[in-house]
Coordinates of C-alpha atoms in Angstrom, one line a residue:
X1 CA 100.4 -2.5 135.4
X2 CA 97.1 -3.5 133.6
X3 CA 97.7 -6.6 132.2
X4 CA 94.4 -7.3 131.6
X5 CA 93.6 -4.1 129.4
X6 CA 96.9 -5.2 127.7
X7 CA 96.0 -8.5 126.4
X8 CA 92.3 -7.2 125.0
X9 CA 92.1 -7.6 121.2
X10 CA 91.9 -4.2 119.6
X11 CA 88.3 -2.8 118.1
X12 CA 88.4 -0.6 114.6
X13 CA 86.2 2.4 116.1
X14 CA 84.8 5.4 114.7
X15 CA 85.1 8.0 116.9
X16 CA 83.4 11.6 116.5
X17 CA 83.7 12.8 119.8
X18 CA 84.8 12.8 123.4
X19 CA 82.3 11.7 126.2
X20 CA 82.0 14.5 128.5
X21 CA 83.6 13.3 131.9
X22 CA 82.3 15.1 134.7
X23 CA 84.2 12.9 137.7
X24 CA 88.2 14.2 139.1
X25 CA 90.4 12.4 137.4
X26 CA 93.4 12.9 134.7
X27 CA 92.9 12.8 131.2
X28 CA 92.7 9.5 129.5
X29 CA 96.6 9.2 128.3
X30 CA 97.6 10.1 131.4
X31 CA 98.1 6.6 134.2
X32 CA 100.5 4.8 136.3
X33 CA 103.7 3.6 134.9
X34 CA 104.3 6.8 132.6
X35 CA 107.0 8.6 131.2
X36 CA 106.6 12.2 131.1
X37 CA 109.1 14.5 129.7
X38 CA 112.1 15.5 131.6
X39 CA 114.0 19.1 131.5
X40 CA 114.8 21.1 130.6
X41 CA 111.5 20.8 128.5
X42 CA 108.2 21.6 130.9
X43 CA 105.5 18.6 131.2
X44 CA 102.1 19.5 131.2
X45 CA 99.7 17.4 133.8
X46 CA 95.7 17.8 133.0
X47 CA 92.6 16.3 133.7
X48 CA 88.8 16.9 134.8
X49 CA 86.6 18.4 137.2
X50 CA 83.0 17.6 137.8
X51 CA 80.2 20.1 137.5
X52 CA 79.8 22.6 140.0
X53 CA 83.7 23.2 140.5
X54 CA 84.8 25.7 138.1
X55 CA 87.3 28.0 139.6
X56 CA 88.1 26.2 142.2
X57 CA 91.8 25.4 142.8
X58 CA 93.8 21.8 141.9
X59 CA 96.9 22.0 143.7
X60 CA 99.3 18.7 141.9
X61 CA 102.5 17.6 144.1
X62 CA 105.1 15.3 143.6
X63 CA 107.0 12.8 145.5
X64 CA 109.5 12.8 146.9
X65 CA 110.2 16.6 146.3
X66 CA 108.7 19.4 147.1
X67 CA 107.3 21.0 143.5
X68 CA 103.7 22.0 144.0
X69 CA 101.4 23.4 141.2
X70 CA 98.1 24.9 141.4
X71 CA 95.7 25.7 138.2
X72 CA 92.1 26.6 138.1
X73 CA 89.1 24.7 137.1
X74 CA 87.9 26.7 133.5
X75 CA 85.5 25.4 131.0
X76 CA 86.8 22.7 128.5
X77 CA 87.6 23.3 124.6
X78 CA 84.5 21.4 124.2
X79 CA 82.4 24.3 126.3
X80 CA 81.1 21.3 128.3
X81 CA 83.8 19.5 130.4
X82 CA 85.8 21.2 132.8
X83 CA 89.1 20.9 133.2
X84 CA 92.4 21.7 135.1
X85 CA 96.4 22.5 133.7
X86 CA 99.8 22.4 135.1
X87 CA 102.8 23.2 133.6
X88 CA 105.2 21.3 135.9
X89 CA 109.3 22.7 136.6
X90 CA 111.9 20.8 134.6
X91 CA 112.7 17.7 136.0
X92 CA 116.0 15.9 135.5
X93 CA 115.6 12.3 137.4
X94 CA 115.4 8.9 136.8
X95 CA 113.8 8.0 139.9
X96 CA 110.0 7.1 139.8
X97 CA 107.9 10.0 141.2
X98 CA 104.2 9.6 142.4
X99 CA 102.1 12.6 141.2
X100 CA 99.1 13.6 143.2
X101 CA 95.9 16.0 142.2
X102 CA 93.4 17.3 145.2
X103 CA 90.7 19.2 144.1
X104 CA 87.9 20.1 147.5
X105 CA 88.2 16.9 149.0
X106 CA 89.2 14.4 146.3
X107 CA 92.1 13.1 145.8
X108 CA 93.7 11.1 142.4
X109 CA 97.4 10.2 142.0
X110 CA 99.7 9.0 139.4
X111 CA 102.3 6.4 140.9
X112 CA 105.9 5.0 139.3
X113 CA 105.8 8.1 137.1
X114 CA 109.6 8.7 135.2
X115 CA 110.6 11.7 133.6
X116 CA 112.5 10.6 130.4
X117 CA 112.2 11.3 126.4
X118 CA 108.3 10.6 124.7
X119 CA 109.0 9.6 121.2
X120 CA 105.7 9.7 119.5
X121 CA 106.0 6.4 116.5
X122 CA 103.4 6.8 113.4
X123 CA 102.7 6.2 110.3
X124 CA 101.4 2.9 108.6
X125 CA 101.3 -0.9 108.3
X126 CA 105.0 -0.9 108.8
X127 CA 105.1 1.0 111.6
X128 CA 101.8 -1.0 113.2
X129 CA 104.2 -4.1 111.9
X130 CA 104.8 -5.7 116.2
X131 CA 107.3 -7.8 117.6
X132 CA 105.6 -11.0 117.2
X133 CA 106.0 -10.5 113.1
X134 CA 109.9 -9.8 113.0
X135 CA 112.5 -12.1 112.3
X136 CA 113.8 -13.8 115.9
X137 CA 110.7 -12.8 117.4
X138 CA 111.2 -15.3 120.3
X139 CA 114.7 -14.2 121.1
X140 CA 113.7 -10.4 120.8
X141 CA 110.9 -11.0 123.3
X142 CA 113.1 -12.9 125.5
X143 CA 115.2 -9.2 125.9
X144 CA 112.3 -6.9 127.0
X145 CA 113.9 -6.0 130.4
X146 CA 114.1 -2.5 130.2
X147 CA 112.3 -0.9 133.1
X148 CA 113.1 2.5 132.3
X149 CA 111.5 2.2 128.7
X150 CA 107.6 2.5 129.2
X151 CA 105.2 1.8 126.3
X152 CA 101.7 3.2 125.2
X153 CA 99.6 2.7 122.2
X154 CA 96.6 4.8 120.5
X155 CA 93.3 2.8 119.4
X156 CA 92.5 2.8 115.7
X157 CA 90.3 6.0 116.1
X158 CA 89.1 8.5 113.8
X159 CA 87.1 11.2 113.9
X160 CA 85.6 13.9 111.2
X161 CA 86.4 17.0 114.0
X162 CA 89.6 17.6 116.3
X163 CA 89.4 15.6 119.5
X164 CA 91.7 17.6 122.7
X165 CA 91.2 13.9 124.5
X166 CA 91.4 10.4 123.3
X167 CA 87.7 8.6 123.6
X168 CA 87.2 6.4 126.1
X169 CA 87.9 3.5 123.2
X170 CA 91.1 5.4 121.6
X171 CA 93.9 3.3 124.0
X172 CA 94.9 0.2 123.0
X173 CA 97.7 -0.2 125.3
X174 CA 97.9 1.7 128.9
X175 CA 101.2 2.9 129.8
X176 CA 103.2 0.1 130.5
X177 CA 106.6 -1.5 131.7
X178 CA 107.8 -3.9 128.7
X179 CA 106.7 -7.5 129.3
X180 CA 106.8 -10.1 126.7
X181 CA 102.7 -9.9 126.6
X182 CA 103.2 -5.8 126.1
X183 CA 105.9 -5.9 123.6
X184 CA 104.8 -8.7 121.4
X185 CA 101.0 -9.0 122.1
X186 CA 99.5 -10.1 118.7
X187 CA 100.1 -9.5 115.0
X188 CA 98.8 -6.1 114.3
X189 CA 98.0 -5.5 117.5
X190 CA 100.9 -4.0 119.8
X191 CA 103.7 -3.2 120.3
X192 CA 105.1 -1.5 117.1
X193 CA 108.6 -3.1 116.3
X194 CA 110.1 -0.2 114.9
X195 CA 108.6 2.4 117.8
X196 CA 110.1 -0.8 120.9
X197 CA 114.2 -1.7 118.5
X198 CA 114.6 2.4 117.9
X199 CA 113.6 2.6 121.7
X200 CA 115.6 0.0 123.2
X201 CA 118.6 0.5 121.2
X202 CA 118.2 4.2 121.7
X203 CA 118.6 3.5 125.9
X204 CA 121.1 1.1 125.2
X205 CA 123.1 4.0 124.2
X206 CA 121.9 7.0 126.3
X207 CA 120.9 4.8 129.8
X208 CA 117.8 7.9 130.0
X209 CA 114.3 6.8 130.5
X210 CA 112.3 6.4 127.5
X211 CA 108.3 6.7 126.8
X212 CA 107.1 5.6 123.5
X213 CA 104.1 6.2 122.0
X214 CA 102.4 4.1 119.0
X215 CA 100.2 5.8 117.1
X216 CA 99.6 4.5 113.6
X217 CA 97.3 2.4 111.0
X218 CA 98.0 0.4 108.4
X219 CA 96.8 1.5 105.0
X220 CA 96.6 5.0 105.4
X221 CA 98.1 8.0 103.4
X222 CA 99.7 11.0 105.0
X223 CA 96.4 13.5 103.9
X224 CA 94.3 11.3 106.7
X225 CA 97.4 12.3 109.2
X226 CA 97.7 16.2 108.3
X227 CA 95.3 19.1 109.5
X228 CA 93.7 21.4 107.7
X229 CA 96.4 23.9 107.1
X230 CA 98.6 21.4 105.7
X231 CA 96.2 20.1 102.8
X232 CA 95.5 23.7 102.4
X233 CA 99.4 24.6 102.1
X234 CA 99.7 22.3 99.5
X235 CA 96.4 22.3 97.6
X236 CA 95.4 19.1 98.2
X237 CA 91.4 19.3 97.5
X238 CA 90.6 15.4 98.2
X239 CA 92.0 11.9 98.9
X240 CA 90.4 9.7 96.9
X241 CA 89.5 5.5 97.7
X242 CA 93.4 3.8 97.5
X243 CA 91.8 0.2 98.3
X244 CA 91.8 -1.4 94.8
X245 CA 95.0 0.4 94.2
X246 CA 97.2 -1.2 96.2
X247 CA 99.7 -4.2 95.8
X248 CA 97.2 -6.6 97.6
X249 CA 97.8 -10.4 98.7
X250 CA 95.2 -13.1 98.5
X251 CA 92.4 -12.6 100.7
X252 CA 93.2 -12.6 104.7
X253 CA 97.3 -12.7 103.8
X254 CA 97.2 -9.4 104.9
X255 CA 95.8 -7.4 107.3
X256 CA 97.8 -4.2 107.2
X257 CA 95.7 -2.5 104.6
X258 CA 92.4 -1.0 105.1
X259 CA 92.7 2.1 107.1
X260 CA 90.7 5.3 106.4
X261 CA 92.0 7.2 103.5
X262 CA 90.0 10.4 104.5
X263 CA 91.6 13.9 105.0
X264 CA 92.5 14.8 108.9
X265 CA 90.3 11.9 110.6
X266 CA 93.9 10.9 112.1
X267 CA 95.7 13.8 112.7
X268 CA 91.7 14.9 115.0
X269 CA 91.7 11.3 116.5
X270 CA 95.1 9.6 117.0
X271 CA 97.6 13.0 117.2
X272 CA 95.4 15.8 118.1
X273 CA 94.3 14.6 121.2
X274 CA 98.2 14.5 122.2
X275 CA 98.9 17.5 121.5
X276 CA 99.0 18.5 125.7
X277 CA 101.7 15.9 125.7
X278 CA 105.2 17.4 125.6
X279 CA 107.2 15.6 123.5
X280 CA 111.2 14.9 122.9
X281 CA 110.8 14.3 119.4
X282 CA 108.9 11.6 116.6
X283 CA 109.5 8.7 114.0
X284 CA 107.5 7.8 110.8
X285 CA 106.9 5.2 108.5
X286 CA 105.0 5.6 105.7
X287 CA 104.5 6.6 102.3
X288 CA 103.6 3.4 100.9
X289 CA 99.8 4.3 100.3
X290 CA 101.1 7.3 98.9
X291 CA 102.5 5.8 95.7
X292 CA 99.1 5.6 94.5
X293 CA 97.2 8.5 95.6
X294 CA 98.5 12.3 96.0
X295 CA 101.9 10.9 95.0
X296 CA 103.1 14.3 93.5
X297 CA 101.6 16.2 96.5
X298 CA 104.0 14.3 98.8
X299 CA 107.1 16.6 98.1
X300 CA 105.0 19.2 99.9
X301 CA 102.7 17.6 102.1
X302 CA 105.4 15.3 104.1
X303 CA 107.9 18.4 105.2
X304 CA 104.6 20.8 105.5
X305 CA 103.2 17.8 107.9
X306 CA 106.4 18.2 110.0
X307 CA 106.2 21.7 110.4
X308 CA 102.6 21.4 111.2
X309 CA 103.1 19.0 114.0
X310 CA 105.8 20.9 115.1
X311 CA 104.1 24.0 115.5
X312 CA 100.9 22.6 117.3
X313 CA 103.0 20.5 119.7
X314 CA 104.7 23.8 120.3
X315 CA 101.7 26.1 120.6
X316 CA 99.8 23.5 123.1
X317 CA 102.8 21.7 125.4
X318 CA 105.7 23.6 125.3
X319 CA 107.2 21.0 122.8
X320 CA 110.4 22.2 121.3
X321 CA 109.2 23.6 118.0
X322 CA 111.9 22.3 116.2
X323 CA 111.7 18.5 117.6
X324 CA 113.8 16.0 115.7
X325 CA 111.5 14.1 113.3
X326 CA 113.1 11.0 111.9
X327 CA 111.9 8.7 109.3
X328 CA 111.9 5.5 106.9
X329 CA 112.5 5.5 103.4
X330 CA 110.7 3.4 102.0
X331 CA 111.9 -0.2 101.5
X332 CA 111.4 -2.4 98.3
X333 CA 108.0 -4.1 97.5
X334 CA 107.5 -6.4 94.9
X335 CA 110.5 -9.6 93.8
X336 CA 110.7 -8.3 90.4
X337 CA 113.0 -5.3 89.3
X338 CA 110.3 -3.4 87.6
X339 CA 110.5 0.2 87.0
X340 CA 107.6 2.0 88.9
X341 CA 107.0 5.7 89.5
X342 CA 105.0 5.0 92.8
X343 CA 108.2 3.9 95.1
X344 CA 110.6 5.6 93.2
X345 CA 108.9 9.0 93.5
X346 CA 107.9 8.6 96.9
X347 CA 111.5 8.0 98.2
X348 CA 112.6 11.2 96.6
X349 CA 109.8 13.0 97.9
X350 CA 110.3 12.1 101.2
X351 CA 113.5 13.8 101.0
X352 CA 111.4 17.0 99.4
X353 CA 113.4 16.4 96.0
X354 CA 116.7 16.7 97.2
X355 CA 117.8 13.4 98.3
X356 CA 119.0 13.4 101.8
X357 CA 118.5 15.1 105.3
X358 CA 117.9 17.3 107.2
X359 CA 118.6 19.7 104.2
X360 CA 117.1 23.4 104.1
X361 CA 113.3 22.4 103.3
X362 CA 113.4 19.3 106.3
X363 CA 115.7 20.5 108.9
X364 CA 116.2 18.5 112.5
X365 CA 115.4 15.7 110.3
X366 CA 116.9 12.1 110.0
X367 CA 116.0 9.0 107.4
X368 CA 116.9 5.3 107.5
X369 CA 117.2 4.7 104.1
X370 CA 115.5 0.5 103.5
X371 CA 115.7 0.5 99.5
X372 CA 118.4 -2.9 100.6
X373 CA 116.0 -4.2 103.5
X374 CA 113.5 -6.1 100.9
X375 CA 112.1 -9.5 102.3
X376 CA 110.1 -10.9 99.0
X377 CA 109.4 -14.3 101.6
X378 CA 107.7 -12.2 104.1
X379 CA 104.5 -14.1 104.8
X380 CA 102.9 -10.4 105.7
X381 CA 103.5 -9.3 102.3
X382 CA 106.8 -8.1 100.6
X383 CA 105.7 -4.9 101.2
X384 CA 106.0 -6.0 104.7
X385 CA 109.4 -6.5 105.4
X386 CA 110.6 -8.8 108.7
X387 CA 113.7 -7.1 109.6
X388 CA 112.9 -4.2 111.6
X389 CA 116.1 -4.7 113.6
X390 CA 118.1 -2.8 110.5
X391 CA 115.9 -0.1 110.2
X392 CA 115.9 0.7 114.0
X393 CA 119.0 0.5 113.8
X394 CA 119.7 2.9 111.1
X395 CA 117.1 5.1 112.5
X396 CA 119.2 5.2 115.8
X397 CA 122.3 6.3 114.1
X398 CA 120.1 9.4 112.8
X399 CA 118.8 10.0 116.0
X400 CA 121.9 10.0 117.8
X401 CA 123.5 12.6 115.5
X402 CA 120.4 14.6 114.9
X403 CA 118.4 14.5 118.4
X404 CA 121.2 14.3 120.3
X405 CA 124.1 16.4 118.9
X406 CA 126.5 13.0 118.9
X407 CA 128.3 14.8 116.4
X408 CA 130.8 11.7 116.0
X409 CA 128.1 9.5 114.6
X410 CA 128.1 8.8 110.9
X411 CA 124.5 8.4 110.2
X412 CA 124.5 8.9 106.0
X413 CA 125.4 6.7 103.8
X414 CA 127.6 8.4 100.3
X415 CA 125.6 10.8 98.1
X416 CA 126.7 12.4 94.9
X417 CA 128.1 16.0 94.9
X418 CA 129.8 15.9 91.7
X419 CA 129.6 14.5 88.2
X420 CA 132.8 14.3 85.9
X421 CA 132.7 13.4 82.1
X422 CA 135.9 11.1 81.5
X423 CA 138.5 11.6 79.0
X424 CA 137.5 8.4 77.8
X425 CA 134.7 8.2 76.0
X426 CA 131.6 7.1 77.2
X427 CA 132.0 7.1 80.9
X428 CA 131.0 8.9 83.5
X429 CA 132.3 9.7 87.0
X430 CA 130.5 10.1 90.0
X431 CA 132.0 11.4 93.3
X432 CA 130.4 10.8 96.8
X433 CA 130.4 13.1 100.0
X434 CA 133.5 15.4 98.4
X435 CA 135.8 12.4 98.0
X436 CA 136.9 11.8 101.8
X437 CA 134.8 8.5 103.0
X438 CA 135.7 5.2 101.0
X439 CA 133.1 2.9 99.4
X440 CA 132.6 -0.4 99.0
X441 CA 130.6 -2.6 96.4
X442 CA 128.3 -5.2 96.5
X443 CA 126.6 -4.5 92.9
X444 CA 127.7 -3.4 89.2
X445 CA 124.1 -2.8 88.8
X446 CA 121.3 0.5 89.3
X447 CA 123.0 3.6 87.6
X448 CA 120.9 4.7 84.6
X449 CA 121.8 7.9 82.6
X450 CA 119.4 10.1 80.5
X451 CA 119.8 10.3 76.8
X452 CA 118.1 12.7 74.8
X453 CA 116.7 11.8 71.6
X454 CA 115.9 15.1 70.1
X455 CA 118.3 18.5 69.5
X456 CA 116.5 19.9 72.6
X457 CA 118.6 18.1 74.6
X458 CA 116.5 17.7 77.5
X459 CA 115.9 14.9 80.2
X460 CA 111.5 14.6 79.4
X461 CA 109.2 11.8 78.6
X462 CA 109.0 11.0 75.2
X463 CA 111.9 13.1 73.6
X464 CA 114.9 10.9 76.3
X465 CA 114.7 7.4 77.3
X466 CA 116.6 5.8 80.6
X467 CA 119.9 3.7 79.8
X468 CA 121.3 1.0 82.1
X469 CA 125.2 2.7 83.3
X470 CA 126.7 -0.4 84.7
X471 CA 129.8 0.6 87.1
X472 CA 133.1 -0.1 85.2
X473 CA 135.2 1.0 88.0
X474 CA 134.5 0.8 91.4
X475 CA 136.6 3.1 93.2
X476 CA 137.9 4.5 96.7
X477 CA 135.7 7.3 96.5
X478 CA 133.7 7.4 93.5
X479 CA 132.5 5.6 91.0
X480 CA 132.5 5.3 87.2
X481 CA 130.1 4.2 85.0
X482 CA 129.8 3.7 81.3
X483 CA 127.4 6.1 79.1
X484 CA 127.5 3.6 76.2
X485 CA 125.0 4.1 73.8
X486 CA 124.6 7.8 74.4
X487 CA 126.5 10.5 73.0
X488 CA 128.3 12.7 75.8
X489 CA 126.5 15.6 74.7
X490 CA 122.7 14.1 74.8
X491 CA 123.7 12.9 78.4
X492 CA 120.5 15.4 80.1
X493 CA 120.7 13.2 83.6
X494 CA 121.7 9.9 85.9
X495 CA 119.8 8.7 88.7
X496 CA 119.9 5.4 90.7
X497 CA 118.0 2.5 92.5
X498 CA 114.8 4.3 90.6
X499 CA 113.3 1.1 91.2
X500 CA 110.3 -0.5 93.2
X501 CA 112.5 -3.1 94.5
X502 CA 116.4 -1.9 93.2
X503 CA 118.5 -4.8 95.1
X504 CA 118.1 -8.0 97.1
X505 CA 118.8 -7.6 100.8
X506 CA 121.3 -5.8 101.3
X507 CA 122.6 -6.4 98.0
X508 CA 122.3 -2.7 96.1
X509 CA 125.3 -1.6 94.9
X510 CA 127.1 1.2 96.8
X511 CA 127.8 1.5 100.8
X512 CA 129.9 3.2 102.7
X513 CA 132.9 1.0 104.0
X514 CA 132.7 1.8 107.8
X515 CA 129.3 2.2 108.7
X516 CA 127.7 -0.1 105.8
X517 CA 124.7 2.5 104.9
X518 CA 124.0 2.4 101.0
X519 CA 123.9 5.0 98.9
X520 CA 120.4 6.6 98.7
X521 CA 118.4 6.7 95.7
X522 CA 119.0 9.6 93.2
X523 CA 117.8 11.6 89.9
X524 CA 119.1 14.3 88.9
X525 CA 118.4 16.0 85.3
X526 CA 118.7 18.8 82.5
X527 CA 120.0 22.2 84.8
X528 CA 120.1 20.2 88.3
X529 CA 122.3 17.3 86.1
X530 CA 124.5 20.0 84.4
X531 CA 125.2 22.2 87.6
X532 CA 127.1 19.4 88.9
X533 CA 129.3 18.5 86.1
X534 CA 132.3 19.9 86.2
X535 CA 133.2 18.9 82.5

């Protein structure tokens, strides 16, 4: 392992382009100590040739085994490099292989190679958030023996045209075993503590080898992550400067912030270049940037981005183009309980409108929902939260029910399906997950209903207002809340948690009773509100 390139402090680089390399050799991701992906997906092995060798033959072997691949040396998507590609046979094993390329008389080779799961980890500041930041950061990093998990982390790159390779300055971490320098290097510096707890707790359940791959920056909205197509699908013409719009700490409290903010210069630099790389499937966190920029474009934009990498994975590695794609929702920010369309919106949008998944617009998706996971103490930032440990954990139960088919795990927490106007007057039922999992209550506290002001009778800005409906009665399997102050009839729409911050840590007010997940946030109004009453 390269313990030296693991402990070097990591540059912010602008990168336009990849350096032609005209020696044998792999391509930059690839190196000892790897994880590539096991059947009965296909991994792809690549790399370059030097001048003068095109159409020769690279035959790739592994050992011990008796799979042999050959490919041809053809000009480079750059028209100036020259490279080679295998496609290798599915590969179930967790024994460590040694891979070997011979081109004329050279020779390069891969050694304590596994064949496992990639999950690729993105996003922003709280997904860059390492080990060394999260609560019981010295007992975490005293429970990094996991040999079968392998770790490696993308440079802060960017670049204003596709890359097919990662520049020589676009790795931050090699592919690695985890070591208590690798894991918990530096603040903001490696290893992501979301990408390592959904990993670790991932193998503590499935006992398969593991490759994780960081690739994220702090700051950054989802426009700078998306190709072209994407902001074309959902006509977004420009990303404007989000700096002075974020929640920002005193000067050098924070250091998440700060990324580029430009269209595609990630998705070319820091996903692109992987696009060889076949993959088992990816988690996200982000969004936050979002709540001041684009916000309404996010309902399109996130599930388009899916697809998007879907598809390109797909069309260059083999990648199943339906990989699971799991995510955060976002967490709380600020101590006070103020009402803020940034957060608010951007949790429904992540969710394209609909308020949990998979669902039809995000399928094969998963969501950890963090509105309860605030930390208003963190010294990062309350947008920062410390406890990762929850979210990888909820994450996990997502993955294990969505990427793996474990059809016994409950990985939602309740969500409406039915309103109910109560004989009584002003009240209002609300039933969760068609009445057969039990709640349990920690808040009276984040229901609002919709009252319409005017004879239109509709749930809009300046003709309704919000109204706190504080739980009366907190049943089994629903709950009732009071519509005090409103007419039954001017009752257009209810939501809940539509708050930056909507509860204390782990304090909101609805969970499910077995697995403890809360209730997600919700709004529902005028036709959407009045399809699901049933009186």
């Amino acid at each position: 392992m390269n313990q030296d390139a693991a402990t070097q402090p990591r540059p912010k680089v602008i990168s336009n382009e990849v350096s032609v390399v005209s020696n044998f050799s792999f391509a930059t991701y690839f190196g000892d100590h790897m994880v590539l992906q096991r059947g009965p997906r296909r991994a792809n092995i690549w790399g370059y040739a030097p001048k003068g060798s095109e159409g020769n033959v690279v035959k790739v072997t592994l050992s011990p085994g008796k799979m042999k691949k050959m490919a041809i040396v053809n000009k480079g998507p750059d028209g100036d490099s020259l490279v080679w590609k295998v496609q290798l046979d599915p590969v179930i094993s967790d024994s460590p292989f040694n891979i070997t390329a011979s081109l004329m008389s050279m020779e390069i080779m891969l050694m304590d190679v596994l064949f496992g799961d990639i999950w690729v980890c993105s996003g922003q500041s709280n997904m860059e958030f390492t080990m060394t930041q999260v609560l019981n950061a010295t007992e975490e990093l005293d429970d990094v023996d996991y040999p079968k998990i392998r770790l490696f982390a993308v440079n802060r790159v960017n670049s204003s045209t596709p890359l097919f390779d990662l520049p020589d300055d676009g790795i931050r971490l090699p592919w690695s075993l985890p070591t208590k320098t690798t894991v918990g290097n530096s603040s903001w510096g490696f290893f992501s503590a979301v990408c390592w707890l959904y990993g670790k707790y991932l193998f503590k359940q499935l006992q398969i080898p593991l490759g994780l791959v960081e690739t994220c920056w702090g700051g950054t909205p989802i426009e700078a992550w998306s190709s072209f197509e994407v902001l074309q699908e959902c006509g977004v013409s420009e990303v404007t400067d989000i700096s002075s719009h974020l929640h920002q700490p005193p000067e050098n409290f924070l250091t998440g912030f700060g990324g580029p903010n430009t269209p595609m210069v990630l998705w070319n630099a820091m996903v692109h270049p992987l696009l060889n790389m076949t993959i088992y499937g990816a988690i996200w966190y982000q969004g936050e940037a979002n709540t001041v920029i684009n916000r309404d474009y996010y309902n399109c934009t996130f599930p388009a981005m899916i697809n998007d990498w879907r598809e390109k994975f797909h069309m260059y590695s083999g990648t199943d183009i339906m990989f699971p794609f799991g995510f955060v929702q976002l967490a709380g920010n600020q101590p006070y309980y103020h009402i803020d369309s940034g957060f608010p919106d951007i949790r429904w949008h992540q969710t394209a409108d609909i308020g949990f998944v998979p669902n039809e617009k995000m399928l094969q998706t998963f969501m950890a929902v963090a509105i309860d996971l605030t930390d208003f103490l963190s010294p990062y930032g309350c947008i920062h939260p410390r406890d990762k440990q929850d979210v990888a954990a909820r994450l996990v139960l997502g993955g294990l029910a969505v990427a793996y088919n474990k059809k016994h795990v409950e990985f939602q927490g309740p969500f409406p399906d039915m309103f109910d106007f109560m004989l009584q007057n002003y009240t209002l039922l609300i039933r969760y997950n068609a009445g057969v999992r039990k709640m349990k209550y920690y808040s009276r506290i984040g229901f609002e209903i919709c009252c319409s002001l005017t004879s239109e009778n509709s749930c809009k800005p300046g003709i309704s207002w919000w109204i706190p409906a504080p739980i009366i009665e907190p049943g089994d399997f629903h709950s009732v809340v009071s519509t005090s102050g409103c007419h039954r009839e001017n009752v257009t729409g209810a939501r809940y948690a539509w708050l930056e911050s909507p509860c204390s840590f782990k304090g909101c007010a609805v969970y499910d009773s077995v697995t403890n997940l809360p209730l997600s946030p919700f709004i529902f109004t005028n036709e959407k509100f009045r399809s699901m009453l049933i009186h």
